[in-house]
Short mmCIF file of C-alpha atoms in Angstrom, two decimals:
data_model
loop_
_atom_site.label_atom_id
_atom_site.label_comp_id
_atom_site.label_asym_id
_atom_site.label_seq_id
_atom_site.Cartn_x
_atom_site.Cartn_y
_atom_site.Cartn_z
CA UNK A 22 230.08 89.19 92.28
CA UNK A 23 228.66 88.05 88.99
CA UNK A 24 226.46 90.56 87.25
CA UNK A 25 223.38 89.46 85.40
CA UNK A 26 223.97 89.14 81.67
CA UNK A 27 222.61 92.09 79.78
CA UNK A 28 219.70 91.02 77.65
CA UNK A 29 218.63 93.14 74.71
CA UNK A 30 215.59 95.24 75.48
CA UNK A 31 212.95 93.63 73.35
CA UNK A 32 209.33 94.54 73.06
CA UNK A 33 208.79 93.27 76.54
CA UNK A 34 208.83 96.55 78.47
CA UNK A 35 210.97 94.95 81.18
CA UNK A 36 212.91 97.67 82.94
CA UNK A 37 216.19 96.60 84.43
CA UNK A 38 218.03 98.66 87.03
CA UNK A 39 221.25 97.62 88.75
CA UNK A 40 220.12 99.48 91.81
CA UNK A 41 217.19 101.53 93.03
CA UNK A 42 216.77 104.84 91.24
CA UNK A 43 215.28 107.87 92.82
CA UNK A 44 214.53 108.57 96.42
CA UNK A 45 211.21 106.77 96.52
CA UNK A 46 212.65 103.59 95.14
CA UNK A 47 215.70 103.73 97.40
CA UNK A 48 213.42 104.11 100.38
CA UNK A 49 211.30 101.21 99.26
CA UNK A 50 214.41 99.06 98.97
CA UNK A 51 216.18 99.96 102.19
CA UNK A 52 213.59 101.23 104.66
CA UNK A 53 212.96 98.97 107.62
CA UNK A 54 215.48 96.47 106.33
CA UNK A 55 218.82 95.35 107.65
CA UNK A 56 220.38 94.57 110.96
CA UNK A 57 218.90 96.66 113.71
CA UNK A 58 220.13 97.54 117.14
CA UNK A 59 217.22 99.63 118.34
CA UNK A 60 219.02 101.79 120.78
CA UNK A 61 221.40 102.95 118.10
CA UNK A 62 218.90 103.83 115.45
CA UNK A 63 218.93 107.57 115.78
CA UNK A 64 216.75 108.59 112.97
CA UNK A 65 214.29 111.38 112.83
CA UNK A 66 213.07 110.85 109.34
CA UNK A 67 212.38 114.34 108.14
CA UNK A 68 208.64 114.18 107.77
CA UNK A 69 207.85 116.54 104.97
CA UNK A 70 210.53 115.52 102.58
CA UNK A 71 209.78 111.85 103.02
CA UNK A 72 206.02 111.96 102.93
CA UNK A 73 206.05 113.71 99.63
CA UNK A 74 208.08 110.95 98.07
CA UNK A 75 206.82 108.00 100.02
CA UNK A 76 205.71 105.65 97.32
CA UNK A 77 204.10 103.17 99.64
CA UNK A 78 200.44 103.22 98.93
CA UNK A 79 197.79 101.99 101.24
CA UNK A 80 195.61 99.98 98.93
CA UNK A 81 192.28 100.28 100.64
CA UNK A 82 191.76 103.96 101.29
CA UNK A 83 189.30 106.56 100.14
CA UNK A 84 192.03 108.28 98.14
CA UNK A 85 192.64 105.09 96.23
CA UNK A 86 188.95 104.61 95.54
CA UNK A 87 188.62 108.12 94.22
CA UNK A 88 191.63 107.65 92.00
CA UNK A 89 190.21 104.48 90.53
CA UNK A 90 186.86 106.16 90.02
CA UNK A 91 188.46 109.09 88.31
CA UNK A 92 190.55 106.84 86.10
CA UNK A 93 187.57 104.78 85.06
CA UNK A 94 185.67 107.93 84.24
CA UNK A 95 188.30 108.79 81.69
CA UNK A 96 187.89 105.50 79.87
CA UNK A 97 186.25 105.58 76.51
CA UNK A 98 183.53 103.03 77.11
CA UNK A 99 182.40 102.89 73.54
CA UNK A 100 185.32 100.62 72.85
CA UNK A 101 184.49 96.97 73.16
CA UNK A 102 186.57 95.28 75.80
CA UNK A 103 188.90 92.45 74.92
CA UNK A 104 188.23 90.12 77.79
CA UNK A 105 185.10 88.25 78.71
CA UNK A 106 181.91 90.19 78.18
CA UNK A 107 178.24 89.39 78.19
CA UNK A 108 177.54 90.50 74.66
CA UNK A 109 173.88 91.42 74.99
CA UNK A 110 174.33 93.55 78.05
CA UNK A 111 177.33 95.33 76.65
CA UNK A 112 175.41 96.12 73.52
CA UNK A 113 172.59 97.70 75.50
CA UNK A 114 174.79 99.73 77.74
CA UNK A 115 177.07 101.20 75.17
CA UNK A 116 174.17 102.79 73.40
CA UNK A 117 172.57 104.00 76.53
CA UNK A 118 171.20 107.43 76.43
CA UNK A 119 170.21 107.05 79.98
CA UNK A 120 168.14 110.19 80.11
CA UNK A 121 165.17 108.07 80.85
CA UNK A 122 166.89 106.44 83.77
CA UNK A 123 168.27 109.43 85.59
CA UNK A 124 165.05 110.31 87.29
CA UNK A 125 165.19 107.44 89.63
CA UNK A 126 168.88 107.16 90.00
CA UNK A 127 169.47 109.09 93.16
CA UNK A 128 166.65 107.42 95.03
CA UNK A 129 167.58 103.98 93.95
CA UNK A 130 171.31 104.66 93.85
CA UNK A 131 172.52 101.93 96.10
CA UNK A 132 170.43 99.19 94.63
CA UNK A 133 170.94 100.32 91.08
CA UNK A 134 174.68 100.49 91.44
CA UNK A 135 175.28 97.35 93.40
CA UNK A 136 172.02 95.52 93.39
CA UNK A 137 172.48 91.95 92.36
CA UNK A 138 175.38 91.11 94.60
CA UNK A 139 176.68 88.77 91.93
CA UNK A 140 180.07 90.37 91.44
CA UNK A 141 182.22 87.49 90.50
CA UNK A 142 184.90 88.18 93.06
CA UNK A 143 182.72 89.23 95.91
CA UNK A 144 182.55 87.34 99.13
CA UNK A 145 179.84 89.45 100.62
CA UNK A 146 181.94 91.13 103.25
CA UNK A 147 183.01 93.93 101.01
CA UNK A 148 179.75 95.84 101.19
CA UNK A 149 178.69 95.23 104.73
CA UNK A 150 182.12 95.83 106.04
CA UNK A 151 182.97 98.66 103.78
CA UNK A 152 181.98 101.59 105.92
CA UNK A 153 183.64 100.07 108.90
CA UNK A 154 186.61 99.14 106.83
CA UNK A 155 186.96 102.49 105.23
CA UNK A 156 187.40 104.32 108.45
CA UNK A 157 189.74 101.71 109.78
CA UNK A 158 191.79 101.68 106.64
CA UNK A 159 192.23 105.41 106.56
CA UNK A 160 193.07 105.23 110.21
CA UNK A 161 195.61 102.62 109.44
CA UNK A 162 197.17 104.56 106.65
CA UNK A 163 197.87 107.51 108.84
CA UNK A 164 199.22 105.41 111.62
CA UNK A 165 201.45 103.61 109.19
CA UNK A 166 203.12 106.77 108.07
CA UNK A 167 203.42 107.94 111.64
CA UNK A 168 205.00 104.77 112.82
CA UNK A 169 207.43 104.78 109.97
CA UNK A 170 208.55 108.29 110.68
CA UNK A 171 209.59 107.30 114.14
CA UNK A 172 211.83 104.63 112.72
CA UNK A 173 212.11 100.97 113.67
CA UNK A 174 208.44 100.15 113.41
CA UNK A 175 206.99 96.71 113.36
CA UNK A 176 206.44 97.00 109.65
CA UNK A 177 210.04 96.03 109.12
CA UNK A 178 209.73 92.73 110.90
CA UNK A 179 206.71 91.50 109.14
CA UNK A 180 207.71 92.45 105.68
CA UNK A 181 210.81 90.38 105.57
CA UNK A 182 209.91 87.42 107.59
CA UNK A 183 207.87 85.75 110.19
CA UNK A 184 205.33 84.52 107.71
CA UNK A 185 204.44 80.92 108.14
CA UNK A 186 203.11 79.08 105.18
CA UNK A 187 203.05 81.41 102.25
CA UNK A 188 204.53 84.76 101.57
CA UNK A 189 201.10 85.69 100.37
CA UNK A 190 199.71 85.39 103.86
CA UNK A 191 201.90 88.17 105.07
CA UNK A 192 200.98 90.22 102.07
CA UNK A 193 197.29 89.88 102.67
CA UNK A 194 197.52 90.79 106.29
CA UNK A 195 199.34 93.97 105.38
CA UNK A 196 197.40 95.28 102.49
CA UNK A 197 193.84 94.20 103.14
CA UNK A 198 191.60 96.17 105.31
CA UNK A 199 187.92 95.93 104.68
CA UNK A 200 187.36 94.05 101.53
CA UNK A 201 189.29 90.94 102.23
CA UNK A 202 188.00 88.34 104.49
CA UNK A 203 189.18 86.10 101.74
CA UNK A 204 191.59 83.74 103.40
CA UNK A 205 194.75 82.89 101.60
CA UNK B 7 231.23 113.06 116.45
CA UNK B 8 229.59 109.70 116.15
CA UNK B 9 229.92 106.86 113.68
CA UNK B 10 227.24 106.08 111.15
CA UNK B 11 227.28 102.37 110.35
CA UNK B 12 226.30 101.33 106.84
CA UNK B 13 226.87 97.63 107.02
CA UNK B 14 229.20 94.77 107.80
CA UNK B 15 231.61 92.90 105.55
CA UNK B 16 234.20 90.21 105.96
CA UNK B 17 237.39 91.84 107.15
CA UNK B 18 239.30 90.46 104.18
CA UNK B 19 236.92 92.17 101.72
CA UNK B 20 236.74 95.55 103.43
CA UNK B 21 239.99 97.10 102.17
CA UNK B 22 238.97 96.71 98.53
CA UNK B 23 235.56 98.14 99.29
CA UNK B 24 237.04 101.13 101.09
CA UNK B 25 239.48 101.78 98.27
CA UNK B 26 236.70 101.67 95.72
CA UNK B 27 234.60 104.07 97.77
CA UNK B 28 237.48 106.48 97.90
CA UNK B 29 237.73 106.53 94.16
CA UNK B 30 234.08 106.62 93.29
CA UNK B 31 231.26 109.07 93.73
CA UNK B 32 229.81 107.31 96.77
CA UNK B 33 230.66 108.82 100.14
CA UNK B 34 233.85 107.82 101.85
CA UNK B 35 233.80 105.26 104.55
CA UNK B 36 236.21 103.70 106.96
CA UNK B 37 236.42 100.13 108.15
CA UNK B 38 236.48 99.11 111.78
CA UNK B 39 237.80 95.60 112.06
CA UNK B 40 237.24 92.97 114.67
CA UNK B 41 238.19 89.33 114.23
CA UNK B 42 236.94 88.35 110.78
CA UNK B 43 234.44 91.12 110.27
CA UNK B 44 234.49 94.85 109.56
CA UNK B 45 231.96 97.59 109.98
CA UNK B 46 231.77 100.26 107.28
CA UNK B 47 231.33 103.64 108.92
CA UNK B 48 231.42 107.39 108.40
CA UNK B 49 231.69 110.20 110.88
CA UNK B 50 228.48 112.02 111.62
CA UNK B 51 227.57 114.74 114.08
CA UNK B 52 226.43 113.67 117.51
CA UNK B 53 222.79 113.52 118.38
CA UNK B 54 219.77 112.77 116.33
CA UNK B 55 220.31 112.26 112.64
CA UNK B 56 218.37 114.39 110.25
CA UNK B 57 218.13 112.05 107.33
CA UNK B 58 217.85 114.08 104.21
CA UNK B 59 217.75 112.90 100.67
CA UNK B 60 221.49 112.82 100.30
CA UNK B 61 221.95 110.70 103.42
CA UNK B 62 219.38 108.20 102.32
CA UNK B 63 220.91 107.89 98.88
CA UNK B 64 224.36 107.66 100.43
CA UNK B 65 223.32 104.71 102.55
CA UNK B 66 222.26 102.78 99.46
CA UNK B 67 225.23 103.96 97.37
CA UNK B 68 227.83 102.90 99.91
CA UNK B 69 226.31 99.46 100.31
CA UNK B 70 225.93 98.98 96.59
CA UNK B 71 229.54 99.96 95.92
CA UNK B 72 230.87 97.82 98.76
CA UNK B 73 228.81 94.89 97.54
CA UNK B 74 230.90 94.74 94.39
CA UNK B 75 233.78 93.55 96.57
CA UNK B 76 232.16 90.95 98.74
CA UNK B 77 229.10 90.00 100.75
CA UNK B 78 227.52 92.76 102.79
CA UNK B 79 225.09 92.75 105.69
CA UNK B 80 223.26 96.08 105.54
CA UNK B 81 222.49 97.90 108.74
CA UNK B 82 219.12 99.52 109.26
CA UNK B 83 219.01 103.04 107.84
CA UNK B 84 220.00 105.56 110.46
CA UNK B 85 222.20 103.49 112.75
CA UNK B 86 224.86 105.54 114.48
CA UNK B 87 227.11 104.50 117.33
CA UNK B 88 229.11 106.55 119.74
CA UNK B 89 232.62 105.64 118.75
CA UNK B 90 234.89 102.90 117.52
CA UNK B 91 235.02 100.96 120.75
CA UNK B 92 231.23 100.95 120.92
CA UNK B 93 231.09 99.49 117.42
CA UNK B 94 233.40 96.71 118.50
CA UNK B 95 231.83 96.05 121.86
CA UNK B 96 228.18 96.31 120.88
CA UNK B 97 228.02 95.27 117.25
CA UNK B 98 231.00 93.28 116.01
CA UNK B 99 232.36 91.67 119.14
CA UNK B 100 229.38 89.87 120.62
CA UNK B 101 228.39 88.37 117.28
CA UNK B 102 231.56 88.17 115.26
CA UNK B 103 231.46 84.43 114.57
CA UNK B 104 227.78 84.59 113.71
CA UNK B 105 228.26 87.58 111.43
CA UNK B 106 231.21 85.96 109.72
CA UNK B 107 229.31 82.78 109.00
CA UNK B 108 226.31 84.70 107.71
CA UNK B 109 228.56 86.63 105.36
CA UNK B 110 230.19 83.43 104.16
CA UNK B 111 226.76 81.98 103.53
CA UNK B 112 225.88 84.99 101.39
CA UNK B 113 228.96 84.70 99.22
CA UNK B 114 227.93 84.72 95.57
CA UNK B 115 224.33 85.57 96.35
CA UNK B 116 222.39 88.72 95.63
CA UNK B 117 218.92 90.09 96.01
CA UNK B 118 216.84 90.68 92.91
CA UNK B 119 213.73 92.76 93.41
CA UNK B 120 210.77 92.31 91.14
CA UNK B 121 208.13 95.01 91.06
CA UNK B 122 205.22 94.28 88.78
CA UNK B 123 202.12 96.33 88.28
CA UNK B 124 199.08 96.39 86.03
CA UNK B 125 198.82 98.91 83.25
CA UNK B 126 195.93 101.14 84.13
CA UNK B 127 193.68 101.19 81.13
CA UNK B 128 193.72 97.48 80.29
CA UNK B 129 193.14 96.73 83.95
CA UNK B 130 190.13 98.99 84.27
CA UNK B 131 188.63 97.72 81.03
CA UNK B 132 189.04 94.19 82.16
CA UNK B 133 187.44 94.91 85.51
CA UNK B 134 184.46 96.53 83.85
CA UNK B 135 184.15 93.80 81.27
CA UNK B 136 183.79 91.18 83.95
CA UNK B 137 181.35 93.17 85.99
CA UNK B 138 178.45 94.48 83.93
CA UNK B 139 176.67 95.91 86.95
CA UNK B 140 179.71 97.96 87.82
CA UNK B 141 180.09 99.01 84.24
CA UNK B 142 176.50 100.13 84.21
CA UNK B 143 177.08 102.10 87.39
CA UNK B 144 180.02 103.86 85.81
CA UNK B 145 178.02 104.75 82.76
CA UNK B 146 175.13 106.08 84.76
CA UNK B 147 177.25 108.06 87.15
CA UNK B 148 178.96 109.81 84.30
CA UNK B 149 175.72 111.37 83.24
CA UNK B 150 175.36 113.21 86.51
CA UNK B 151 177.04 116.36 87.71
CA UNK B 152 180.14 115.64 89.73
CA UNK B 153 178.84 117.19 92.91
CA UNK B 154 175.98 114.73 93.05
CA UNK B 155 178.12 111.67 92.67
CA UNK B 156 180.87 111.84 95.27
CA UNK B 157 179.45 109.00 97.30
CA UNK B 158 178.87 106.87 94.22
CA UNK B 159 182.38 107.55 93.03
CA UNK B 160 183.74 106.18 96.25
CA UNK B 161 181.58 103.09 95.96
CA UNK B 162 182.66 102.55 92.39
CA UNK B 163 186.28 103.04 93.30
CA UNK B 164 185.95 100.65 96.17
CA UNK B 165 184.45 98.00 93.93
CA UNK B 166 187.28 98.45 91.47
CA UNK B 167 189.84 98.26 94.25
CA UNK B 168 188.35 95.01 95.46
CA UNK B 169 188.40 93.53 91.97
CA UNK B 170 192.00 94.62 91.53
CA UNK B 171 192.99 93.09 94.85
CA UNK B 172 191.44 89.79 93.89
CA UNK B 173 193.43 89.73 90.68
CA UNK B 174 196.58 90.74 92.50
CA UNK B 175 196.23 87.71 94.70
CA UNK B 176 195.83 85.33 91.78
CA UNK B 177 198.36 86.88 89.44
CA UNK B 178 200.83 87.43 92.27
CA UNK B 179 200.71 83.74 93.09
CA UNK B 180 201.22 82.83 89.46
CA UNK B 181 204.28 85.05 89.13
CA UNK B 182 205.65 83.77 92.39
CA UNK B 183 205.20 80.21 91.24
CA UNK B 184 207.41 80.91 88.24
CA UNK B 185 210.19 82.70 90.08
CA UNK B 186 210.41 80.97 93.43
CA UNK B 187 212.05 77.82 92.11
CA UNK B 188 214.91 79.93 90.79
CA UNK B 189 215.67 81.51 94.16
CA UNK B 190 217.06 80.43 97.48
CA UNK B 191 214.58 82.52 99.40
CA UNK B 192 211.78 84.98 98.83
CA UNK B 193 210.68 88.00 100.78
CA UNK B 194 207.27 89.42 99.95
CA UNK B 195 206.97 93.14 100.57
CA UNK B 196 203.81 95.20 100.89
CA UNK B 197 202.44 96.45 97.56
CA UNK B 198 204.44 99.35 96.22
CA UNK B 199 201.57 100.75 94.22
CA UNK B 200 197.79 100.52 94.16
CA UNK B 201 198.03 98.58 90.89
CA UNK B 202 200.85 96.39 92.16
CA UNK B 203 200.86 92.73 91.27
CA UNK B 204 204.06 91.77 93.00
CA UNK B 205 206.67 93.46 95.12
CA UNK B 206 209.17 90.84 96.16
CA UNK B 207 212.83 90.31 96.86
CA UNK B 208 214.48 87.09 95.76
CA UNK B 209 217.77 85.81 97.09
CA UNK B 210 219.42 84.39 94.00
CA UNK B 211 222.65 82.49 93.63
CA UNK B 212 225.05 83.91 91.07
CA UNK B 213 224.80 80.82 88.92
CA UNK B 214 221.03 81.33 88.70
CA UNK B 215 221.05 85.02 87.89
CA UNK B 216 220.82 84.52 84.15
CA UNK B 217 217.98 82.05 84.47
CA UNK B 218 216.18 84.39 86.84
CA UNK B 219 216.60 87.32 84.50
CA UNK B 220 215.34 85.26 81.59
CA UNK B 221 212.34 84.11 83.57
CA UNK B 222 211.35 87.68 84.40
CA UNK B 223 211.91 88.70 80.80
CA UNK B 224 209.69 85.86 79.68
CA UNK B 225 206.95 86.82 82.11
CA UNK B 226 207.18 90.36 80.90
CA UNK B 227 206.69 89.28 77.31
CA UNK B 228 203.91 86.91 78.19
CA UNK B 229 201.97 89.61 80.00
CA UNK B 230 202.91 92.48 77.75
CA UNK B 231 200.15 95.03 77.48
CA UNK B 232 198.73 93.94 80.80
CA UNK B 233 201.51 93.96 83.40
CA UNK B 234 204.73 95.94 83.41
CA UNK B 235 207.78 94.64 85.21
CA UNK B 236 210.76 96.24 86.87
CA UNK B 237 213.78 94.18 87.86
CA UNK B 238 216.26 95.73 90.28
CA UNK B 239 219.58 94.24 91.18
CA UNK B 240 221.88 92.56 91.91
CA UNK B 241 221.49 94.18 95.33
CA UNK B 242 222.93 93.52 98.74
CA UNK B 243 220.54 91.18 100.55
CA UNK B 244 218.52 93.87 102.33
CA UNK B 245 215.47 91.70 102.73
CA UNK B 246 217.33 88.70 104.05
CA UNK B 247 219.31 89.90 107.00
CA UNK B 248 216.80 90.51 109.72
CA UNK B 249 215.10 87.57 111.22
CA UNK B 250 213.75 84.73 109.25
CA UNK B 251 212.70 84.72 105.68
CA UNK B 252 210.70 82.33 103.65
CA UNK B 253 212.80 79.69 102.00
CA UNK B 254 212.10 78.41 98.54
CA UNK B 255 211.52 74.71 98.39
CA UNK B 256 214.81 73.77 96.95
CA UNK B 257 217.72 72.66 99.05
CA UNK B 258 220.85 74.14 97.61
CA UNK B 259 224.34 73.43 98.68
CA UNK B 260 226.48 76.45 99.25
CA UNK B 261 229.69 74.56 98.70
#
């Protein structure tokens, strides 16, 4: 079996591993894969040990939202961004001492935060569906980990095959809950 | 005792694999032969398997070591059969010609897994830069005590998550477009991380491994500072042995 030629590690940050390293990565590589004869899969995946290292993240969940929110709160927003900006608005906001604005903020929170509805990637479903989606996504996340712990779940079949036109269609059906009615 | 089954090899390749396992640090295994195929097995206690860390790692280690000596069809983690005759009657026997031809078809091919994800800070900055209303919301919410903003935090996080997902779709397609032509087949896996861009397995012929590696390296340089890449392999074809998989649009002769 030919082994890939070893390239010098340049500035590219590419990490190469001959095989999966660490329990989480091994699980990600081998779980729900391979030839299966259901009656002979005798696994009781030990719940606690696995759940603490299960690296599979459910994208649309409240935990994820809070993590993103926390991460963005740590950003130093006085830096000017490198990608597209609307220069005038950025200029105003970065100097904001918004003491004058806080009075109304709780009353007008929803509108003030998400008023215009002109998010460039928004298809409108994200907001109206979000409360519905949130509960369903968190429901889904818990059922995903439950079904995995019983072994031989349907997640194995869909991840490696059965997709029709694009691989991306299977991806979107797995990872989207509320905010994607975007068809691929 | 029962028999834990790691995977299946061609009978002619199994002895070398077994010998290598005996010498190395991976767990020992035995081969059960039938016609042209062999099952790699170890003895395990009867009854339900408690899969601990060492068992899970052992499954991958045995297959990886065996793979150095010939094509391997991995079994699903946690497969154990009663005894040797069961292995022959239920696994190898009924399908031996099919298994043999699948192994032959996998000769000289390996799985390469590409896991790509956004770097956090550049991603968040970019999301905020493109969405001034969201940026404004972040700025305002910061001014308030944390207890008052839990609901807003969730809304902000949700908006970020949606923006990230939209980028994932676009960037994922771009990366796939570069790498698919170099592979025989692709298997898209669910995202491995909330900032994931791609989590995919590629079945790559040995004479394309260098080109594939170079292509990933090139992508990594092109997107440096924005996306970080991890390339794992050559692996046994875990993602390509159960059911169908998506085929890349290039007919390739296996001869």
